[in-house]
Tab-separated table of C-alpha atoms in Angstrom:
chain	number	residue	atom	x	y	z
A	268	ASN	CA	0.000	0.000	0.000
A	269	ALA	CA	1.228	3.472	-0.876
A	270	GLY	CA	-0.940	5.004	1.871
A	271	VAL	CA	-1.691	8.671	1.235
A	272	THR	CA	0.132	10.332	-1.626
A	273	GLN	CA	0.271	14.021	-2.411
A	274	THR	CA	1.547	15.877	-5.430
A	275	PRO	CA	3.356	18.111	-5.938
A	276	LYS	CA	5.790	18.183	-2.991
A	277	PHE	CA	6.745	21.793	-3.660
A	278	GLN	CA	5.061	24.534	-5.639
A	279	VAL	CA	5.631	28.241	-6.224
A	280	LEU	CA	2.734	30.263	-7.563
A	281	LYS	CA	2.263	33.880	-8.474
A	282	THR	CA	-0.613	35.809	-6.936
A	283	GLY	CA	-3.797	35.178	-8.871
A	284	GLN	CA	-2.761	31.842	-10.349
A	285	SER	CA	-4.869	28.773	-9.745
A	286	MET	CA	-3.755	25.211	-9.156
A	287	THR	CA	-4.878	21.851	-7.842
A	288	LEU	CA	-3.147	19.915	-5.090
A	289	GLN	CA	-3.642	16.214	-5.621
A	290	CYS	CA	-4.311	13.674	-2.881
A	291	ALA	CA	-4.954	9.965	-3.240
A	292	GLN	CA	-5.277	7.072	-0.792
A	293	ASP	CA	-5.402	3.333	-1.392
A	294	MET	CA	-6.767	2.224	1.988
A	295	ASN	CA	-10.460	2.500	1.058
A	296	HIS	CA	-10.986	5.137	3.738
A	297	GLU	CA	-14.289	6.981	3.703
A	298	TYR	CA	-12.992	10.067	5.489
A	299	MET	CA	-10.514	12.435	3.860
A	300	SER	CA	-9.463	15.907	4.837
A	301	TRP	CA	-7.180	18.785	3.972
A	302	TYR	CA	-5.222	20.789	6.547
A	303	ARG	CA	-2.887	23.683	6.326
A	304	GLN	CA	-0.083	24.163	8.828
A	305	ASP	CA	1.450	27.535	9.524
A	306	PRO	CA	4.073	28.413	12.158
A	307	GLY	CA	2.419	28.992	15.521
A	308	MET	CA	-1.039	28.111	14.172
A	309	GLY	CA	-1.010	24.339	14.267
A	310	LEU	CA	-3.039	22.228	11.858
A	311	ARG	CA	-6.197	23.924	10.616
A	312	LEU	CA	-8.896	22.040	8.760
A	313	ILE	CA	-9.747	23.431	5.323
A	314	HIS	CA	-12.293	20.963	3.920
A	315	TYR	CA	-13.238	17.386	4.592
A	316	SER	CA	-15.245	14.584	3.045
A	317	VAL	CA	-17.080	11.711	4.695
A	318	GLY	CA	-17.503	9.809	1.441
A	319	ALA	CA	-17.620	10.080	-2.326
A	320	GLY	CA	-19.876	12.941	-3.354
A	321	ILE	CA	-19.960	14.495	0.124
A	322	THR	CA	-17.786	17.410	1.195
A	323	ASP	CA	-17.990	20.016	3.909
A	324	GLN	CA	-16.129	23.075	5.088
A	325	GLY	CA	-13.656	23.122	7.905
A	326	GLU	CA	-12.230	25.982	9.892
A	327	VAL	CA	-10.528	27.892	7.033
A	328	PRO	CA	-12.314	27.087	3.733
A	329	ASN	CA	-12.156	30.486	1.995
A	330	GLY	CA	-10.179	30.474	-1.224
A	331	TYR	CA	-10.284	26.694	-1.594
A	332	ASN	CA	-12.574	24.244	-3.349
A	333	VAL	CA	-12.740	20.470	-3.104
A	334	SER	CA	-14.603	17.643	-4.766
A	335	ARG	CA	-14.786	13.918	-4.066
A	336	SER	CA	-15.827	11.991	-7.131
A	337	THR	CA	-14.145	8.748	-6.014
A	338	THR	CA	-13.252	7.192	-2.683
A	339	GLU	CA	-9.570	7.364	-3.554
A	340	ASP	CA	-9.082	10.974	-4.642
A	341	PHE	CA	-9.648	14.276	-2.878
A	342	PRO	CA	-8.100	17.200	-4.799
A	343	LEU	CA	-7.832	20.693	-3.326
A	344	ARG	CA	-8.172	23.622	-5.698
A	345	LEU	CA	-6.823	27.082	-5.069
A	346	LEU	CA	-8.984	29.388	-7.097
A	347	SER	CA	-6.843	32.538	-7.135
A	348	ALA	CA	-3.701	32.168	-5.072
A	349	ALA	CA	-2.850	34.803	-2.482
A	350	PRO	CA	0.327	35.232	-0.395
A	351	SER	CA	-1.764	34.355	2.689
A	352	GLN	CA	-2.091	30.851	1.256
A	353	THR	CA	1.633	30.247	1.575
A	354	SER	CA	1.684	27.219	3.837
A	355	VAL	CA	2.290	23.507	4.133
A	356	TYR	CA	-0.755	21.503	3.079
A	357	PHE	CA	-1.460	18.030	4.407
A	358	CYS	CA	-4.045	15.598	3.162
A	359	ALA	CA	-5.228	12.866	5.519
A	360	SER	CA	-7.511	9.861	5.430
A	361	SER	CA	-9.070	7.540	7.978
A	362	ASN	CA	-12.152	5.647	8.935
A	363	PRO	CA	-14.883	8.141	9.936
A	364	PRO	CA	-14.082	9.913	13.230
A	365	LYS	CA	-17.774	9.882	14.072
A	366	ARG	CA	-17.700	6.086	14.019
A	367	GLY	CA	-14.587	5.891	16.148
A	368	GLY	CA	-12.073	6.219	13.364
A	369	SER	CA	-8.876	7.016	15.140
A	370	GLU	CA	-5.670	6.936	13.200
A	371	GLN	CA	-5.382	9.663	10.628
A	372	TYR	CA	-2.948	8.770	7.879
A	373	PHE	CA	-1.261	11.871	6.541
A	374	GLY	CA	0.370	12.424	3.205
A	375	PRO	CA	3.905	13.863	3.097
A	376	GLY	CA	2.646	17.404	2.496
A	377	THR	CA	2.844	20.039	-0.219
A	378	ARG	CA	4.924	23.119	0.493
A	379	LEU	CA	3.305	26.019	-1.326
A	380	THR	CA	4.733	29.504	-1.719
A	381	VAL	CA	2.688	32.289	-3.258
A	382	THR	CA	4.647	35.344	-4.357
B	89	ARG	CA	-10.980	29.828	24.563
B	90	LYS	CA	-9.348	27.366	22.203
B	91	GLU	CA	-10.866	23.908	22.172
B	92	VAL	CA	-7.544	22.166	22.648
B	93	GLU	CA	-4.619	23.910	24.317
B	94	GLN	CA	-1.011	22.878	24.694
B	95	ASP	CA	2.106	24.545	26.046
B	96	PRO	CA	4.158	25.169	22.881
B	97	GLY	CA	7.471	24.694	24.701
B	98	PRO	CA	10.134	23.984	23.748
B	99	PHE	CA	10.847	21.556	26.523
B	100	ASN	CA	14.628	21.111	26.648
B	101	VAL	CA	15.658	17.932	28.479
B	102	PRO	CA	18.843	15.816	28.658
B	103	GLU	CA	18.921	12.256	27.471
B	104	GLY	CA	17.526	9.901	30.067
B	105	ALA	CA	15.212	12.463	31.613
B	106	THR	CA	11.524	12.005	32.227
B	107	VAL	CA	9.288	14.663	30.721
B	108	ALA	CA	5.529	15.194	30.794
B	109	PHE	CA	3.184	17.269	28.662
B	110	ASN	CA	-0.389	18.206	29.360
B	111	CYS	CA	-3.172	19.102	26.979
B	112	THR	CA	-6.439	20.685	28.092
B	113	TYR	CA	-9.700	20.489	26.199
B	114	SER	CA	-12.739	22.682	26.649
B	115	ASN	CA	-15.614	20.610	25.248
B	116	SER	CA	-16.987	18.156	27.793
B	117	ALA	CA	-18.459	16.118	24.931
B	118	SER	CA	-14.943	15.160	23.831
B	119	GLN	CA	-14.901	11.406	23.534
B	120	SER	CA	-11.686	10.256	21.914
B	121	PHE	CA	-8.149	11.409	22.557
B	122	PHE	CA	-4.824	10.846	20.856
B	123	TRP	CA	-1.218	11.902	20.842
B	124	TYR	CA	0.470	12.415	17.485
B	125	ARG	CA	4.128	12.997	16.835
B	126	GLN	CA	5.442	15.316	14.134
B	127	ASP	CA	9.091	15.449	13.149
B	128	CYS	CA	10.477	18.610	11.611
B	129	ARG	CA	9.104	19.160	8.095
B	130	LYS	CA	7.317	15.798	8.139
B	131	GLU	CA	3.717	14.707	8.412
B	132	PRO	CA	2.096	13.932	11.789
B	133	LYS	CA	1.895	10.270	12.794
B	134	LEU	CA	-0.162	8.597	15.484
B	135	LEU	CA	1.871	7.971	18.619
B	136	MET	CA	-0.850	6.504	20.796
B	137	SER	CA	-4.507	6.627	21.666
B	138	VAL	CA	-5.480	7.700	25.176
B	139	TYR	CA	-7.856	5.429	27.056
B	140	SER	CA	-9.932	6.268	30.110
B	141	SER	CA	-7.944	3.879	32.285
B	142	GLY	CA	-4.621	5.196	31.038
B	143	ASN	CA	-2.290	3.246	28.801
B	144	GLU	CA	1.369	2.584	28.326
B	145	ASP	CA	3.476	1.795	25.294
B	146	GLY	CA	7.080	1.173	26.203
B	147	ARG	CA	8.528	4.427	27.535
B	148	PHE	CA	5.340	6.351	26.822
B	149	THR	CA	2.374	6.649	29.158
B	150	ALA	CA	-0.837	8.474	28.332
B	151	GLN	CA	-3.516	9.422	30.831
B	152	LEU	CA	-6.933	11.018	30.700
B	153	ASN	CA	-8.488	13.122	33.441
B	154	ARG	CA	-12.101	13.733	32.471
B	155	ALA	CA	-12.940	15.673	35.633
B	156	SER	CA	-10.290	18.286	34.925
B	157	GLN	CA	-10.531	17.873	31.161
B	158	TYR	CA	-6.946	17.187	30.294
B	159	ILE	CA	-4.781	14.438	28.883
B	160	SER	CA	-1.132	13.897	29.558
B	161	LEU	CA	1.845	12.222	27.933
B	162	LEU	CA	4.778	11.008	29.987
B	163	ILE	CA	8.033	10.038	28.313
B	164	ARG	CA	10.557	8.146	30.400
B	165	ASP	CA	14.261	7.713	29.641
B	166	SER	CA	14.188	10.300	26.854
B	167	LYS	CA	16.162	9.545	23.704
B	168	LEU	CA	17.615	11.949	21.170
B	169	SER	CA	15.145	10.478	18.693
B	170	ASP	CA	12.227	11.647	20.843
B	171	SER	CA	12.927	15.214	19.731
B	172	ALA	CA	9.770	16.223	17.875
B	173	THR	CA	6.537	18.136	18.253
B	174	TYR	CA	3.769	16.282	20.086
B	175	LEU	CA	0.220	17.071	19.023
B	176	CYS	CA	-2.826	16.506	21.173
B	177	VAL	CA	-5.912	15.472	19.184
B	178	VAL	CA	-9.530	15.283	20.305
B	179	ILE	CA	-12.702	13.959	18.667
B	180	ILE	CA	-15.868	15.526	19.999
B	181	SER	CA	-18.918	13.294	20.192
B	182	GLY	CA	-21.145	13.697	17.142
B	183	TYR	CA	-18.559	15.660	15.224
B	184	SER	CA	-17.137	14.483	11.942
B	185	THR	CA	-13.767	16.117	12.427
B	186	LEU	CA	-10.730	16.014	14.666
B	187	THR	CA	-9.475	18.960	16.689
B	188	PHE	CA	-5.716	19.396	16.899
B	189	GLY	CA	-3.740	21.267	19.495
B	190	LYS	CA	-0.890	23.432	18.243
B	191	GLY	CA	1.682	21.033	19.606
B	192	THR	CA	4.434	20.919	22.205
B	193	MET	CA	8.024	20.867	21.021
B	194	LEU	CA	10.459	18.543	22.774
B	195	LEU	CA	14.219	18.853	22.356
B	196	VAL	CA	16.346	16.101	23.868
B	197	SER	CA	20.043	16.907	24.120
B	198	PRO	CA	23.074	14.645	24.682
Protein backbone atom coordinates (compact mmCIF):
# COMPACT_ATOMS: atom_id res chain seq x y z
CA ASN A 1 0.00 0.00 0.00
CA ALA A 2 1.23 3.47 -0.88
CA GLY A 3 -0.94 5.00 1.87
CA VAL A 4 -1.69 8.67 1.23
CA THR A 5 0.13 10.33 -1.63
CA GLN A 6 0.27 14.02 -2.41
CA THR A 7 1.55 15.88 -5.43
CA PRO A 8 3.36 18.11 -5.94
CA LYS A 9 5.79 18.18 -2.99
CA PHE A 10 6.74 21.79 -3.66
CA GLN A 11 5.06 24.53 -5.64
CA VAL A 12 5.63 28.24 -6.22
CA LEU A 13 2.73 30.26 -7.56
CA LYS A 14 2.26 33.88 -8.47
CA THR A 15 -0.61 35.81 -6.94
CA GLY A 16 -3.80 35.18 -8.87
CA GLN A 17 -2.76 31.84 -10.35
CA SER A 18 -4.87 28.77 -9.75
CA MET A 19 -3.75 25.21 -9.16
CA THR A 20 -4.88 21.85 -7.84
CA LEU A 21 -3.15 19.92 -5.09
CA GLN A 22 -3.64 16.21 -5.62
CA CYS A 23 -4.31 13.67 -2.88
CA ALA A 24 -4.95 9.97 -3.24
CA GLN A 25 -5.28 7.07 -0.79
CA ASP A 26 -5.40 3.33 -1.39
CA MET A 27 -6.77 2.22 1.99
CA ASN A 28 -10.46 2.50 1.06
CA HIS A 29 -10.99 5.14 3.74
CA GLU A 30 -14.29 6.98 3.70
CA TYR A 31 -12.99 10.07 5.49
CA MET A 32 -10.51 12.43 3.86
CA SER A 33 -9.46 15.91 4.84
CA TRP A 34 -7.18 18.79 3.97
CA TYR A 35 -5.22 20.79 6.55
CA ARG A 36 -2.89 23.68 6.33
CA GLN A 37 -0.08 24.16 8.83
CA ASP A 38 1.45 27.53 9.52
CA PRO A 39 4.07 28.41 12.16
CA GLY A 40 2.42 28.99 15.52
CA MET A 41 -1.04 28.11 14.17
CA GLY A 42 -1.01 24.34 14.27
CA LEU A 43 -3.04 22.23 11.86
CA ARG A 44 -6.20 23.92 10.62
CA LEU A 45 -8.90 22.04 8.76
CA ILE A 46 -9.75 23.43 5.32
CA HIS A 47 -12.29 20.96 3.92
CA TYR A 48 -13.24 17.39 4.59
CA SER A 49 -15.25 14.58 3.04
CA VAL A 50 -17.08 11.71 4.69
CA GLY A 51 -17.50 9.81 1.44
CA ALA A 52 -17.62 10.08 -2.33
CA GLY A 53 -19.88 12.94 -3.35
CA ILE A 54 -19.96 14.50 0.12
CA THR A 55 -17.79 17.41 1.19
CA ASP A 56 -17.99 20.02 3.91
CA GLN A 57 -16.13 23.08 5.09
CA GLY A 58 -13.66 23.12 7.90
CA GLU A 59 -12.23 25.98 9.89
CA VAL A 60 -10.53 27.89 7.03
CA PRO A 61 -12.31 27.09 3.73
CA ASN A 62 -12.16 30.49 1.99
CA GLY A 63 -10.18 30.47 -1.22
CA TYR A 64 -10.28 26.69 -1.59
CA ASN A 65 -12.57 24.24 -3.35
CA VAL A 66 -12.74 20.47 -3.10
CA SER A 67 -14.60 17.64 -4.77
CA ARG A 68 -14.79 13.92 -4.07
CA SER A 69 -15.83 11.99 -7.13
CA THR A 70 -14.15 8.75 -6.01
CA THR A 71 -13.25 7.19 -2.68
CA GLU A 72 -9.57 7.36 -3.55
CA ASP A 73 -9.08 10.97 -4.64
CA PHE A 74 -9.65 14.28 -2.88
CA PRO A 75 -8.10 17.20 -4.80
CA LEU A 76 -7.83 20.69 -3.33
CA ARG A 77 -8.17 23.62 -5.70
CA LEU A 78 -6.82 27.08 -5.07
CA LEU A 79 -8.98 29.39 -7.10
CA SER A 80 -6.84 32.54 -7.13
CA ALA A 81 -3.70 32.17 -5.07
CA ALA A 82 -2.85 34.80 -2.48
CA PRO A 83 0.33 35.23 -0.40
CA SER A 84 -1.76 34.35 2.69
CA GLN A 85 -2.09 30.85 1.26
CA THR A 86 1.63 30.25 1.57
CA SER A 87 1.68 27.22 3.84
CA VAL A 88 2.29 23.51 4.13
CA TYR A 89 -0.76 21.50 3.08
CA PHE A 90 -1.46 18.03 4.41
CA CYS A 91 -4.04 15.60 3.16
CA ALA A 92 -5.23 12.87 5.52
CA SER A 93 -7.51 9.86 5.43
CA SER A 94 -9.07 7.54 7.98
CA ASN A 95 -12.15 5.65 8.94
CA PRO A 96 -14.88 8.14 9.94
CA PRO A 97 -14.08 9.91 13.23
CA LYS A 98 -17.77 9.88 14.07
CA ARG A 99 -17.70 6.09 14.02
CA GLY A 100 -14.59 5.89 16.15
CA GLY A 101 -12.07 6.22 13.36
CA SER A 102 -8.88 7.02 15.14
CA GLU A 103 -5.67 6.94 13.20
CA GLN A 104 -5.38 9.66 10.63
CA TYR A 105 -2.95 8.77 7.88
CA PHE A 106 -1.26 11.87 6.54
CA GLY A 107 0.37 12.42 3.21
CA PRO A 108 3.91 13.86 3.10
CA GLY A 109 2.65 17.40 2.50
CA THR A 110 2.84 20.04 -0.22
CA ARG A 111 4.92 23.12 0.49
CA LEU A 112 3.31 26.02 -1.33
CA THR A 113 4.73 29.50 -1.72
CA VAL A 114 2.69 32.29 -3.26
CA THR A 115 4.65 35.34 -4.36
CA ARG B 1 -10.98 29.83 24.56
CA LYS B 2 -9.35 27.37 22.20
CA GLU B 3 -10.87 23.91 22.17
CA VAL B 4 -7.54 22.17 22.65
CA GLU B 5 -4.62 23.91 24.32
CA GLN B 6 -1.01 22.88 24.69
CA ASP B 7 2.11 24.55 26.05
CA PRO B 8 4.16 25.17 22.88
CA GLY B 9 7.47 24.69 24.70
CA PRO B 10 10.13 23.98 23.75
CA PHE B 11 10.85 21.56 26.52
CA ASN B 12 14.63 21.11 26.65
CA VAL B 13 15.66 17.93 28.48
CA PRO B 14 18.84 15.82 28.66
CA GLU B 15 18.92 12.26 27.47
CA GLY B 16 17.53 9.90 30.07
CA ALA B 17 15.21 12.46 31.61
CA THR B 18 11.52 12.01 32.23
CA VAL B 19 9.29 14.66 30.72
CA ALA B 20 5.53 15.19 30.79
CA PHE B 21 3.18 17.27 28.66
CA ASN B 22 -0.39 18.21 29.36
CA CYS B 23 -3.17 19.10 26.98
CA THR B 24 -6.44 20.68 28.09
CA TYR B 25 -9.70 20.49 26.20
CA SER B 26 -12.74 22.68 26.65
CA ASN B 27 -15.61 20.61 25.25
CA SER B 28 -16.99 18.16 27.79
CA ALA B 29 -18.46 16.12 24.93
CA SER B 30 -14.94 15.16 23.83
CA GLN B 31 -14.90 11.41 23.53
CA SER B 32 -11.69 10.26 21.91
CA PHE B 33 -8.15 11.41 22.56
CA PHE B 34 -4.82 10.85 20.86
CA TRP B 35 -1.22 11.90 20.84
CA TYR B 36 0.47 12.41 17.48
CA ARG B 37 4.13 13.00 16.83
CA GLN B 38 5.44 15.32 14.13
CA ASP B 39 9.09 15.45 13.15
CA CYS B 40 10.48 18.61 11.61
CA ARG B 41 9.10 19.16 8.09
CA LYS B 42 7.32 15.80 8.14
CA GLU B 43 3.72 14.71 8.41
CA PRO B 44 2.10 13.93 11.79
CA LYS B 45 1.89 10.27 12.79
CA LEU B 46 -0.16 8.60 15.48
CA LEU B 47 1.87 7.97 18.62
CA MET B 48 -0.85 6.50 20.80
CA SER B 49 -4.51 6.63 21.67
CA VAL B 50 -5.48 7.70 25.18
CA TYR B 51 -7.86 5.43 27.06
CA SER B 52 -9.93 6.27 30.11
CA SER B 53 -7.94 3.88 32.28
CA GLY B 54 -4.62 5.20 31.04
CA ASN B 55 -2.29 3.25 28.80
CA GLU B 56 1.37 2.58 28.33
CA ASP B 57 3.48 1.80 25.29
CA GLY B 58 7.08 1.17 26.20
CA ARG B 59 8.53 4.43 27.54
CA PHE B 60 5.34 6.35 26.82
CA THR B 61 2.37 6.65 29.16
CA ALA B 62 -0.84 8.47 28.33
CA GLN B 63 -3.52 9.42 30.83
CA LEU B 64 -6.93 11.02 30.70
CA ASN B 65 -8.49 13.12 33.44
CA ARG B 66 -12.10 13.73 32.47
CA ALA B 67 -12.94 15.67 35.63
CA SER B 68 -10.29 18.29 34.92
CA GLN B 69 -10.53 17.87 31.16
CA TYR B 70 -6.95 17.19 30.29
CA ILE B 71 -4.78 14.44 28.88
CA SER B 72 -1.13 13.90 29.56
CA LEU B 73 1.84 12.22 27.93
CA LEU B 74 4.78 11.01 29.99
CA ILE B 75 8.03 10.04 28.31
CA ARG B 76 10.56 8.15 30.40
CA ASP B 77 14.26 7.71 29.64
CA SER B 78 14.19 10.30 26.85
CA LYS B 79 16.16 9.55 23.70
CA LEU B 80 17.61 11.95 21.17
CA SER B 81 15.14 10.48 18.69
CA ASP B 82 12.23 11.65 20.84
CA SER B 83 12.93 15.21 19.73
CA ALA B 84 9.77 16.22 17.87
CA THR B 85 6.54 18.14 18.25
CA TYR B 86 3.77 16.28 20.09
CA LEU B 87 0.22 17.07 19.02
CA CYS B 88 -2.83 16.51 21.17
CA VAL B 89 -5.91 15.47 19.18
CA VAL B 90 -9.53 15.28 20.30
CA ILE B 91 -12.70 13.96 18.67
CA ILE B 92 -15.87 15.53 20.00
CA SER B 93 -18.92 13.29 20.19
CA GLY B 94 -21.15 13.70 17.14
CA TYR B 95 -18.56 15.66 15.22
CA SER B 96 -17.14 14.48 11.94
CA THR B 97 -13.77 16.12 12.43
CA LEU B 98 -10.73 16.01 14.67
CA THR B 99 -9.47 18.96 16.69
CA PHE B 100 -5.72 19.40 16.90
CA GLY B 101 -3.74 21.27 19.50
CA LYS B 102 -0.89 23.43 18.24
CA GLY B 103 1.68 21.03 19.61
CA THR B 104 4.43 20.92 22.20
CA MET B 105 8.02 20.87 21.02
CA LEU B 106 10.46 18.54 22.77
CA LEU B 107 14.22 18.85 22.36
CA VAL B 108 16.35 16.10 23.87
CA SER B 109 20.04 16.91 24.12
CA PRO B 110 23.07 14.64 24.68
